[in-house]
PDB file of C-alpha atoms in Angstrom:
ATOM      1  CA  UNK D 189     108.550  59.178  83.875  1.00  0.00           C
ATOM      2  CA  UNK D 190     109.509  59.177  87.554  1.00  0.00           C
ATOM      3  CA  UNK D 191     106.589  59.307  89.954  1.00  0.00           C
ATOM      4  CA  UNK D 192     108.541  62.053  91.763  1.00  0.00           C
ATOM      5  CA  UNK D 193     107.650  64.403  88.895  1.00  0.00           C
ATOM      6  CA  UNK D 194     104.027  64.077  90.002  1.00  0.00           C
ATOM      7  CA  UNK D 195     103.214  67.314  91.896  1.00  0.00           C
ATOM      8  CA  UNK D 196     101.181  65.505  94.597  1.00  0.00           C
ATOM      9  CA  UNK D 197     104.091  63.181  95.370  1.00  0.00           C
ATOM     10  CA  UNK D 198     106.635  65.992  94.991  1.00  0.00           C
ATOM     11  CA  UNK D 199     104.888  68.340  97.424  1.00  0.00           C
ATOM     12  CA  UNK D 200     104.600  65.633 100.050  1.00  0.00           C
ATOM     13  CA  UNK D 201     108.355  65.986 100.400  1.00  0.00           C
ATOM     14  CA  UNK D 202     108.532  69.056 102.643  1.00  0.00           C
ATOM     15  CA  UNK D 203     112.214  69.866 102.279  1.00  0.00           C
ATOM     16  CA  UNK D 204     112.783  71.737  99.033  1.00  0.00           C
ATOM     17  CA  UNK D 205     116.421  70.749  98.629  1.00  0.00           C
ATOM     18  CA  UNK D 206     115.647  67.012  99.007  1.00  0.00           C
ATOM     19  CA  UNK D 207     112.615  67.283  96.756  1.00  0.00           C
ATOM     20  CA  UNK D 208     114.624  69.069  94.044  1.00  0.00           C
ATOM     21  CA  UNK D 209     117.435  66.514  94.171  1.00  0.00           C
ATOM     22  CA  UNK D 210     115.103  63.536  93.976  1.00  0.00           C
ATOM     23  CA  UNK D 211     113.053  65.160  91.200  1.00  0.00           C
ATOM     24  CA  UNK D 212     116.106  65.897  89.033  1.00  0.00           C
ATOM     25  CA  UNK D 213     117.682  62.519  89.699  1.00  0.00           C
ATOM     26  CA  UNK D 214     114.442  60.879  88.551  1.00  0.00           C
ATOM     27  CA  UNK D 215     114.191  63.189  85.561  1.00  0.00           C
ATOM     28  CA  UNK D 216     117.786  62.705  84.469  1.00  0.00           C
ATOM     29  CA  UNK D 217     117.477  58.910  84.585  1.00  0.00           C
ATOM     30  CA  UNK D 218     114.731  59.111  81.968  1.00  0.00           C
ATOM     31  CA  UNK D 219     116.340  61.359  79.364  1.00  0.00           C
ATOM     32  CA  UNK D 220     119.280  61.133  76.990  1.00  0.00           C
ATOM     33  CA  UNK D 221     122.342  62.006  79.078  1.00  0.00           C
ATOM     34  CA  UNK D 222     123.927  63.702  76.055  1.00  0.00           C
ATOM     35  CA  UNK D 223     121.503  66.572  76.608  1.00  0.00           C
ATOM     36  CA  UNK D 224     123.654  67.661  79.553  1.00  0.00           C
ATOM     37  CA  UNK D 225     127.011  69.214  78.783  1.00  0.00           C
ATOM     38  CA  UNK D 226     129.341  68.283  81.596  1.00  0.00           C
ATOM     39  CA  UNK D 227     131.520  70.959  83.145  1.00  0.00           C
ATOM     40  CA  UNK D 228     129.924  73.741  81.165  1.00  0.00           C
ATOM     41  CA  UNK D 229     131.917  72.862  78.022  1.00  0.00           C
ATOM     42  CA  UNK D 230     130.655  71.915  74.581  1.00  0.00           C
ATOM     43  CA  UNK D 231     132.972  69.961  72.280  1.00  0.00           C
ATOM     44  CA  UNK D 232     133.285  71.423  68.807  1.00  0.00           C
ATOM     45  CA  UNK D 233     135.819  69.592  66.592  1.00  0.00           C
ATOM     46  CA  UNK D 234     139.113  67.703  66.215  1.00  0.00           C
ATOM     47  CA  UNK D 235     142.345  68.723  64.485  1.00  0.00           C
ATOM     48  CA  UNK D 236     145.649  66.989  63.884  1.00  0.00           C
ATOM     49  CA  UNK D 237     148.241  67.152  66.631  1.00  0.00           C
ATOM     50  CA  UNK D 238     150.978  69.753  66.190  1.00  0.00           C
ATOM     51  CA  UNK D 239     154.276  69.899  68.130  1.00  0.00           C
ATOM     52  CA  UNK D 240     153.788  72.046  71.193  1.00  0.00           C
ATOM     53  CA  UNK D 241     150.100  71.253  71.682  1.00  0.00           C
ATOM     54  CA  UNK D 242     148.936  70.392  75.173  1.00  0.00           C
ATOM     55  CA  UNK D 243     149.085  66.624  75.466  1.00  0.00           C
ATOM     56  CA  UNK D 244     146.179  66.639  77.861  1.00  0.00           C
ATOM     57  CA  UNK D 245     143.977  67.561  74.885  1.00  0.00           C
ATOM     58  CA  UNK D 246     144.876  64.399  72.944  1.00  0.00           C
ATOM     59  CA  UNK D 247     141.931  62.134  72.231  1.00  0.00           C
ATOM     60  CA  UNK D 248     143.187  58.581  72.864  1.00  0.00           C
ATOM     61  CA  UNK D 249     139.992  56.966  71.533  1.00  0.00           C
ATOM     62  CA  UNK D 250     140.580  58.640  68.162  1.00  0.00           C
ATOM     63  CA  UNK D 251     144.190  57.442  68.266  1.00  0.00           C
ATOM     64  CA  UNK D 252     143.034  53.891  68.892  1.00  0.00           C
ATOM     65  CA  UNK D 253     140.659  54.021  65.908  1.00  0.00           C
ATOM     66  CA  UNK D 254     142.915  55.836  63.434  1.00  0.00           C
ATOM     67  CA  UNK D 255     146.495  55.360  64.741  1.00  0.00           C
ATOM     68  CA  UNK D 256     146.882  59.167  64.434  1.00  0.00           C
ATOM     69  CA  UNK D 257     147.014  61.854  67.073  1.00  0.00           C
ATOM     70  CA  UNK D 258     144.083  64.314  67.278  1.00  0.00           C
ATOM     71  CA  UNK D 259     143.440  67.293  69.535  1.00  0.00           C
ATOM     72  CA  UNK D 260     140.014  68.102  70.852  1.00  0.00           C
ATOM     73  CA  UNK D 261     139.639  71.835  70.313  1.00  0.00           C
ATOM     74  CA  UNK D 262     137.080  74.634  70.292  1.00  0.00           C
ATOM     75  CA  UNK D 263     135.589  73.719  73.632  1.00  0.00           C
ATOM     76  CA  UNK D 264     133.357  76.728  74.246  1.00  0.00           C
ATOM     77  CA  UNK D 265     132.392  77.797  77.733  1.00  0.00           C
ATOM     78  CA  UNK D 266     128.610  77.548  77.940  1.00  0.00           C
ATOM     79  CA  UNK D 267     128.044  78.378  81.592  1.00  0.00           C
ATOM     80  CA  UNK D 268     125.334  81.020  81.881  1.00  0.00           C
ATOM     81  CA  UNK D 269     123.523  83.015  84.457  1.00  0.00           C
ATOM     82  CA  UNK D 270     120.073  81.626  85.249  1.00  0.00           C
ATOM     83  CA  UNK D 271     117.772  83.984  87.153  1.00  0.00           C
ATOM     84  CA  UNK D 272     114.573  82.570  88.617  1.00  0.00           C
ATOM     85  CA  UNK D 273     111.791  85.143  89.020  1.00  0.00           C
ATOM     86  CA  UNK D 274     108.882  84.285  91.315  1.00  0.00           C
ATOM     87  CA  UNK D 275     105.564  86.134  91.464  1.00  0.00           C
ATOM     88  CA  UNK D 276     104.702  86.327  95.196  1.00  0.00           C
ATOM     89  CA  UNK D 277     101.572  88.455  94.941  1.00  0.00           C
ATOM     90  CA  UNK D 278      98.520  87.317  96.897  1.00  0.00           C
ATOM     91  CA  UNK D 279      96.842  85.693  93.901  1.00  0.00           C
ATOM     92  CA  UNK D 280      99.541  82.995  94.046  1.00  0.00           C
ATOM     93  CA  UNK D 281      97.828  81.788  97.225  1.00  0.00           C
ATOM     94  CA  UNK D 282      95.025  80.391  95.107  1.00  0.00           C
ATOM     95  CA  UNK D 283      94.594  76.720  95.960  1.00  0.00           C
ATOM     96  CA  UNK D 284      93.362  73.631  94.194  1.00  0.00           C
ATOM     97  CA  UNK D 285      93.153  70.671  96.571  1.00  0.00           C
ATOM     98  CA  UNK D 286      96.035  70.387  98.985  1.00  0.00           C
ATOM     99  CA  UNK D 287      98.405  72.933  97.534  1.00  0.00           C
ATOM    100  CA  UNK D 288      98.570  76.427  96.054  1.00  0.00           C
ATOM    101  CA  UNK D 289     100.063  78.034  93.013  1.00  0.00           C
ATOM    102  CA  UNK D 290     102.967  79.322  95.119  1.00  0.00           C
ATOM    103  CA  UNK D 291     103.646  75.772  96.346  1.00  0.00           C
ATOM    104  CA  UNK D 292     103.967  74.653  92.723  1.00  0.00           C
ATOM    105  CA  UNK D 293     106.120  77.687  91.888  1.00  0.00           C
ATOM    106  CA  UNK D 294     108.493  76.955  94.798  1.00  0.00           C
ATOM    107  CA  UNK D 295     109.028  73.333  93.824  1.00  0.00           C
ATOM    108  CA  UNK D 296     109.403  74.229  90.150  1.00  0.00           C
ATOM    109  CA  UNK D 297     111.886  76.960  91.003  1.00  0.00           C
ATOM    110  CA  UNK D 298     113.878  74.624  93.306  1.00  0.00           C
ATOM    111  CA  UNK D 299     114.043  71.909  90.690  1.00  0.00           C
ATOM    112  CA  UNK D 300     115.165  74.318  87.963  1.00  0.00           C
ATOM    113  CA  UNK D 301     117.798  75.798  90.334  1.00  0.00           C
ATOM    114  CA  UNK D 302     119.142  72.364  91.165  1.00  0.00           C
ATOM    115  CA  UNK D 303     119.308  71.370  87.508  1.00  0.00           C
ATOM    116  CA  UNK D 304     121.076  74.638  86.552  1.00  0.00           C
ATOM    117  CA  UNK D 305     123.591  74.184  89.389  1.00  0.00           C
ATOM    118  CA  UNK D 306     124.193  70.622  88.199  1.00  0.00           C
ATOM    119  CA  UNK D 307     125.152  72.050  84.813  1.00  0.00           C
ATOM    120  CA  UNK D 308     127.570  74.541  86.343  1.00  0.00           C
ATOM    121  CA  UNK D 309     125.390  77.574  85.812  1.00  0.00           C
ATOM    122  CA  UNK D 310     125.208  80.505  88.198  1.00  0.00           C
ATOM    123  CA  UNK D 311     121.734  80.806  89.763  1.00  0.00           C
ATOM    124  CA  UNK D 312     119.925  83.863  91.090  1.00  0.00           C
ATOM    125  CA  UNK D 313     116.536  84.389  92.694  1.00  0.00           C
ATOM    126  CA  UNK D 314     114.109  87.369  92.456  1.00  0.00           C
ATOM    127  CA  UNK D 315     110.859  87.526  94.361  1.00  0.00           C
ATOM    128  CA  UNK D 316     108.237  90.157  93.386  1.00  0.00           C
ATOM    129  CA  UNK D 317     105.841  91.168  96.122  1.00  0.00           C
ATOM    130  CA  UNK D 318     104.057  94.408  97.051  1.00  0.00           C
ATOM    131  CA  UNK D 319     106.395  97.382  96.640  1.00  0.00           C
ATOM    132  CA  UNK D 320     109.670  95.439  96.877  1.00  0.00           C
ATOM    133  CA  UNK D 321     111.852  92.954  95.112  1.00  0.00           C
ATOM    134  CA  UNK D 322     113.965  90.405  96.981  1.00  0.00           C
ATOM    135  CA  UNK D 323     117.081  89.592  94.958  1.00  0.00           C
ATOM    136  CA  UNK D 324     119.968  87.116  95.058  1.00  0.00           C
ATOM    137  CA  UNK D 325     122.656  87.821  92.483  1.00  0.00           C
ATOM    138  CA  UNK D 326     123.559  84.723  90.432  1.00  0.00           C
ATOM    139  CA  UNK D 327     126.410  82.653  91.826  1.00  0.00           C
ATOM    140  CA  UNK D 328     127.587  79.111  91.272  1.00  0.00           C
ATOM    141  CA  UNK D 329     128.340  77.229  94.482  1.00  0.00           C
ATOM    142  CA  UNK D 330     126.524  74.848  96.808  1.00  0.00           C
ATOM    143  CA  UNK D 331     126.202  77.258  99.707  1.00  0.00           C
ATOM    144  CA  UNK D 332     124.495  79.792  97.425  1.00  0.00           C
ATOM    145  CA  UNK D 333     122.125  77.078  96.213  1.00  0.00           C
ATOM    146  CA  UNK D 334     121.287  76.182  99.853  1.00  0.00           C
ATOM    147  CA  UNK D 335     120.509  79.869 100.583  1.00  0.00           C
ATOM    148  CA  UNK D 336     118.325  79.977  97.498  1.00  0.00           C
ATOM    149  CA  UNK D 337     116.350  76.986  98.710  1.00  0.00           C
ATOM    150  CA  UNK D 338     115.893  78.693 102.098  1.00  0.00           C
ATOM    151  CA  UNK D 339     114.598  81.886 100.493  1.00  0.00           C
ATOM    152  CA  UNK D 340     112.191  79.915  98.304  1.00  0.00           C
ATOM    153  CA  UNK D 341     110.789  78.119 101.383  1.00  0.00           C
ATOM    154  CA  UNK D 342     110.350  81.500 103.126  1.00  0.00           C
ATOM    155  CA  UNK D 343     108.124  83.039 100.406  1.00  0.00           C
ATOM    156  CA  UNK D 344     104.733  84.088 101.757  1.00  0.00           C
ATOM    157  CA  UNK D 345     102.571  85.695  99.011  1.00  0.00           C
ATOM    158  CA  UNK D 346     100.880  88.936  99.891  1.00  0.00           C
ATOM    159  CA  UNK D 347      99.510  92.098  98.241  1.00  0.00           C
ATOM    160  CA  UNK D 348      99.869  92.985  94.572  1.00  0.00           C
ATOM    161  CA  UNK D 349     102.729  92.492  92.117  1.00  0.00           C
ATOM    162  CA  UNK D 350     105.666  94.835  92.502  1.00  0.00           C
ATOM    163  CA  UNK D 351     105.261  98.190  90.814  1.00  0.00           C
ATOM    164  CA  UNK D 352     107.569  98.673  87.783  1.00  0.00           C
ATOM    165  CA  UNK D 353     110.497 100.375  89.474  1.00  0.00           C
ATOM    166  CA  UNK D 354     114.249  99.864  88.914  1.00  0.00           C
ATOM    167  CA  UNK D 355     113.641  96.829  86.752  1.00  0.00           C
ATOM    168  CA  UNK D 356     116.309  97.783  84.247  1.00  0.00           C
ATOM    169  CA  UNK D 357     118.969  98.484  86.861  1.00  0.00           C
ATOM    170  CA  UNK D 358     118.255  95.172  88.576  1.00  0.00           C
ATOM    171  CA  UNK D 359     118.742  93.035  85.486  1.00  0.00           C
ATOM    172  CA  UNK D 360     121.329  95.038  83.562  1.00  0.00           C
ATOM    173  CA  UNK D 361     124.327  94.049  85.638  1.00  0.00           C
ATOM    174  CA  UNK D 362     125.917  91.779  83.058  1.00  0.00           C
ATOM    175  CA  UNK D 363     126.997  92.123  79.428  1.00  0.00           C
ATOM    176  CA  UNK D 364     126.192  88.462  78.787  1.00  0.00           C
ATOM    177  CA  UNK D 365     122.829  87.115  77.755  1.00  0.00           C
ATOM    178  CA  UNK D 366     121.189  85.249  80.572  1.00  0.00           C
ATOM    179  CA  UNK D 367     118.257  82.876  80.923  1.00  0.00           C
ATOM    180  CA  UNK D 368     115.444  84.477  82.969  1.00  0.00           C
ATOM    181  CA  UNK D 369     112.710  82.088  84.089  1.00  0.00           C
ATOM    182  CA  UNK D 370     109.562  83.791  85.346  1.00  0.00           C
ATOM    183  CA  UNK D 371     106.969  81.751  87.279  1.00  0.00           C
ATOM    184  CA  UNK D 372     103.729  83.707  87.591  1.00  0.00           C
ATOM    185  CA  UNK D 373      99.967  83.487  87.303  1.00  0.00           C
ATOM    186  CA  UNK D 374     100.086  86.724  85.197  1.00  0.00           C
ATOM    187  CA  UNK D 375      97.422  88.514  87.290  1.00  0.00           C
ATOM    188  CA  UNK D 376      98.103  92.244  87.064  1.00  0.00           C
ATOM    189  CA  UNK D 377      96.152  95.432  87.652  1.00  0.00           C
ATOM    190  CA  UNK D 378      98.019  98.045  85.626  1.00  0.00           C
ATOM    191  CA  UNK D 379     100.172  96.031  83.172  1.00  0.00           C
ATOM    192  CA  UNK D 380     103.030  95.917  85.695  1.00  0.00           C
ATOM    193  CA  UNK D 381     104.001  92.380  84.665  1.00  0.00           C
ATOM    194  CA  UNK D 382     103.885  93.340  81.002  1.00  0.00           C
ATOM    195  CA  UNK D 383     106.164  96.284  81.739  1.00  0.00           C
ATOM    196  CA  UNK D 384     108.612  93.966  83.484  1.00  0.00           C
ATOM    197  CA  UNK D 385     108.697  91.645  80.486  1.00  0.00           C
ATOM    198  CA  UNK D 386     109.149  94.529  78.075  1.00  0.00           C
ATOM    199  CA  UNK D 387     112.090  95.799  80.171  1.00  0.00           C
ATOM    200  CA  UNK D 388     113.711  92.392  80.187  1.00  0.00           C
ATOM    201  CA  UNK D 389     113.327  92.228  76.397  1.00  0.00           C
ATOM    202  CA  UNK D 390     115.235  95.488  75.955  1.00  0.00           C
ATOM    203  CA  UNK D 391     118.184  93.857  77.768  1.00  0.00           C
ATOM    204  CA  UNK D 392     118.252  91.067  75.180  1.00  0.00           C
ATOM    205  CA  UNK D 393     118.045  88.280  77.714  1.00  0.00           C
ATOM    206  CA  UNK D 394     116.365  84.996  76.958  1.00  0.00           C
ATOM    207  CA  UNK D 395     113.015  85.027  78.779  1.00  0.00           C
ATOM    208  CA  UNK D 396     110.862  82.023  79.663  1.00  0.00           C
ATOM    209  CA  UNK D 397     107.413  82.489  81.212  1.00  0.00           C
ATOM    210  CA  UNK D 398     105.696  79.611  83.018  1.00  0.00           C
ATOM    211  CA  UNK D 399     102.093  80.720  83.400  1.00  0.00           C
ATOM    212  CA  UNK D 400     100.827  78.807  86.449  1.00  0.00           C
ATOM    213  CA  UNK D 401      97.097  78.027  86.521  1.00  0.00           C
ATOM    214  CA  UNK D 402      95.079  75.609  88.601  1.00  0.00           C
ATOM    215  CA  UNK D 403      92.725  72.933  87.304  1.00  0.00           C
ATOM    216  CA  UNK D 404      89.692  74.425  89.066  1.00  0.00           C
ATOM    217  CA  UNK D 405      90.614  77.772  87.528  1.00  0.00           C
ATOM    218  CA  UNK D 406      90.639  76.203  84.068  1.00  0.00           C
ATOM    219  CA  UNK D 407      87.408  74.222  84.515  1.00  0.00           C
ATOM    220  CA  UNK D 408      85.483  76.461  86.983  1.00  0.00           C
ATOM    221  CA  UNK D 409      84.968  73.411  89.162  1.00  0.00           C
ATOM    222  CA  UNK D 410      84.724  74.785  92.680  1.00  0.00           C
ATOM    223  CA  UNK D 411      82.303  72.201  94.000  1.00  0.00           C
ATOM    224  CA  UNK D 412      79.362  74.459  94.766  1.00  0.00           C
ATOM    225  CA  UNK D 413      81.092  77.754  95.533  1.00  0.00           C
ATOM    226  CA  UNK D 414      79.184  80.707  94.083  1.00  0.00           C
ATOM    227  CA  UNK D 415      81.046  83.623  95.627  1.00  0.00           C
ATOM    228  CA  UNK D 416      84.530  84.408  94.398  1.00  0.00           C
ATOM    229  CA  UNK D 417      87.048  86.803  95.952  1.00  0.00           C
ATOM    230  CA  UNK D 418      89.966  88.565  94.303  1.00  0.00           C
ATOM    231  CA  UNK D 419      92.885  87.657  96.546  1.00  0.00           C
ATOM    232  CA  UNK D 420      94.699  90.910  95.796  1.00  0.00           C
ATOM    233  CA  UNK D 421      91.896  93.521  95.847  1.00  0.00           C
ATOM    234  CA  UNK D 422      89.376  91.798  98.100  1.00  0.00           C
ATOM    235  CA  UNK D 423      86.549  92.350  95.602  1.00  0.00           C
ATOM    236  CA  UNK D 424      83.880  89.630  95.436  1.00  0.00           C
ATOM    237  CA  UNK D 425      81.458  88.424  92.804  1.00  0.00           C
ATOM    238  CA  UNK D 426      78.605  85.926  92.800  1.00  0.00           C
ATOM    239  CA  UNK D 427      77.876  83.679  89.864  1.00  0.00           C
ATOM    240  CA  UNK D 428      75.662  80.743  88.900  1.00  0.00           C
ATOM    241  CA  UNK D 429      78.367  78.194  88.057  1.00  0.00           C
ATOM    242  CA  UNK D 430      76.119  75.961  85.924  1.00  0.00           C
ATOM    243  CA  UNK D 431      75.100  78.837  83.663  1.00  0.00           C
ATOM    244  CA  UNK D 432      78.483  80.581  83.723  1.00  0.00           C
ATOM    245  CA  UNK D 433      80.831  77.608  83.176  1.00  0.00           C
ATOM    246  CA  UNK D 434      80.575  77.291  79.388  1.00  0.00           C
ATOM    247  CA  UNK D 435      80.966  81.016  78.738  1.00  0.00           C
ATOM    248  CA  UNK D 436      83.752  81.258  81.326  1.00  0.00           C
ATOM    249  CA  UNK D 437      85.769  78.434  79.820  1.00  0.00           C
ATOM    250  CA  UNK D 438      85.458  79.931  76.374  1.00  0.00           C
ATOM    251  CA  UNK D 439      86.606  83.337  77.564  1.00  0.00           C
ATOM    252  CA  UNK D 440      89.455  81.859  79.565  1.00  0.00           C
ATOM    253  CA  UNK D 441      90.652  79.876  76.561  1.00  0.00           C
ATOM    254  CA  UNK D 442      90.561  83.084  74.485  1.00  0.00           C
ATOM    255  CA  UNK D 443      92.576  84.879  77.166  1.00  0.00           C
ATOM    256  CA  UNK D 444      95.247  82.137  77.177  1.00  0.00           C
ATOM    257  CA  UNK D 445      95.531  82.247  73.403  1.00  0.00           C
ATOM    258  CA  UNK D 446      95.803  86.055  73.351  1.00  0.00           C
ATOM    259  CA  UNK D 447      98.451  85.839  76.035  1.00  0.00           C
ATOM    260  CA  UNK D 448     100.398  83.240  74.022  1.00  0.00           C
ATOM    261  CA  UNK D 449     100.334  85.504  70.965  1.00  0.00           C
ATOM    262  CA  UNK D 450     101.486  88.533  72.982  1.00  0.00           C
ATOM    263  CA  UNK D 451     104.437  86.531  74.316  1.00  0.00           C
ATOM    264  CA  UNK D 452     105.263  85.243  70.836  1.00  0.00           C
ATOM    265  CA  UNK D 453     105.239  88.843  69.505  1.00  0.00           C
ATOM    266  CA  UNK D 454     107.808  89.673  72.202  1.00  0.00           C
ATOM    267  CA  UNK D 455     109.907  86.580  71.359  1.00  0.00           C
ATOM    268  CA  UNK D 456     109.292  85.260  74.859  1.00  0.00           C
ATOM    269  CA  UNK D 457     109.045  81.497  75.321  1.00  0.00           C
ATOM    270  CA  UNK D 458     105.668  80.941  76.971  1.00  0.00           C
ATOM    271  CA  UNK D 459     104.033  77.848  78.422  1.00  0.00           C
ATOM    272  CA  UNK D 460     100.847  77.441  80.398  1.00  0.00           C
ATOM    273  CA  UNK D 461     101.356  74.902  83.153  1.00  0.00           C
ATOM    274  CA  UNK D 462      98.632  73.589  85.440  1.00  0.00           C
ATOM    275  CA  UNK D 463      99.376  72.796  89.068  1.00  0.00           C
ATOM    276  CA  UNK D 464      98.242  69.176  88.514  1.00  0.00           C
ATOM    277  CA  UNK D 465     100.764  68.648  85.701  1.00  0.00           C
ATOM    278  CA  UNK D 466     104.088  66.860  86.220  1.00  0.00           C
ATOM    279  CA  UNK D 467     107.227  69.010  86.139  1.00  0.00           C
ATOM    280  CA  UNK D 468     108.794  66.975  83.329  1.00  0.00           C
ATOM    281  CA  UNK D 469     107.832  69.287  80.483  1.00  0.00           C
ATOM    282  CA  UNK D 470     108.956  72.419  82.357  1.00  0.00           C
ATOM    283  CA  UNK D 471     112.385  70.816  82.924  1.00  0.00           C
ATOM    284  CA  UNK D 472     112.635  69.844  79.277  1.00  0.00           C
ATOM    285  CA  UNK D 473     111.727  73.403  78.272  1.00  0.00           C
ATOM    286  CA  UNK D 474     114.484  74.666  80.552  1.00  0.00           C
ATOM    287  CA  UNK D 475     117.070  72.447  78.881  1.00  0.00           C
ATOM    288  CA  UNK D 476     115.837  73.483  75.436  1.00  0.00           C
ATOM    289  CA  UNK D 477     116.116  77.188  76.128  1.00  0.00           C
ATOM    290  CA  UNK D 478     119.439  76.823  77.942  1.00  0.00           C
ATOM    291  CA  UNK D 479     120.954  75.052  74.945  1.00  0.00           C
ATOM    292  CA  UNK D 480     120.044  78.030  72.741  1.00  0.00           C
ATOM    293  CA  UNK D 481     122.355  80.314  74.672  1.00  0.00           C
ATOM    294  CA  UNK D 482     126.031  80.350  73.706  1.00  0.00           C
ATOM    295  CA  UNK D 483     127.927  82.981  75.642  1.00  0.00           C
TER     296      UNK D 483
END
């Protein structure tokens, strides 16, 4: 595994575009290259050459082995639309060490966008924050990717998650199934995130949820802090960490399992990912889900 997949190393590279390129280059050098379908095409089968066939489709390697002419056929276009959804509510400002959940989400989103663009997919970006949604319709070109990086860098989390308005209109602009990747900490006040996911399900898109959590959130290891503040509502609570830790960890584990089951019931691919974990598994999950779509 490339050390550039380590989040601490990754986030030391301040420019998202450079970080994404170096991350994907390191990732690709460590996996089977056959995972990537070049040019958006997937080879299906051979057939014997017939007069009038396009000679450019002849497979000369097959001719060398068999002394017969074969045509490569049934190359199916597999380019898809990949939309990256980022939760930019205030809770994404939660930090663990030197970086926050939104830092991790930005670098994960940038790496996924770079990898999708490398495969010839159109990439879009949607940022959910307060009462609005920033949107970039999926396109496939380098200038669009550069603009996407710029918008990711500009994200400044604030307020609550976007209220459930116009979700269906926003994501119903295509007849093709698309891959929607949602990076979020899943904090919600009135099931607004659940409503978003239910709406996306009705559109029959493939949905992937990366549930971003921090290590101190998992372990309740805040090094002596006893007062906690809700970053979205401002409410505070005081606890005795020593007495509360065991019960808290048990309840949090139950919450994660219940969330996993809810996602499974909705046929949503779900993965919990901690901000101290390398990006490798998230990138592998992306390739796995992308390969399931055949437009």
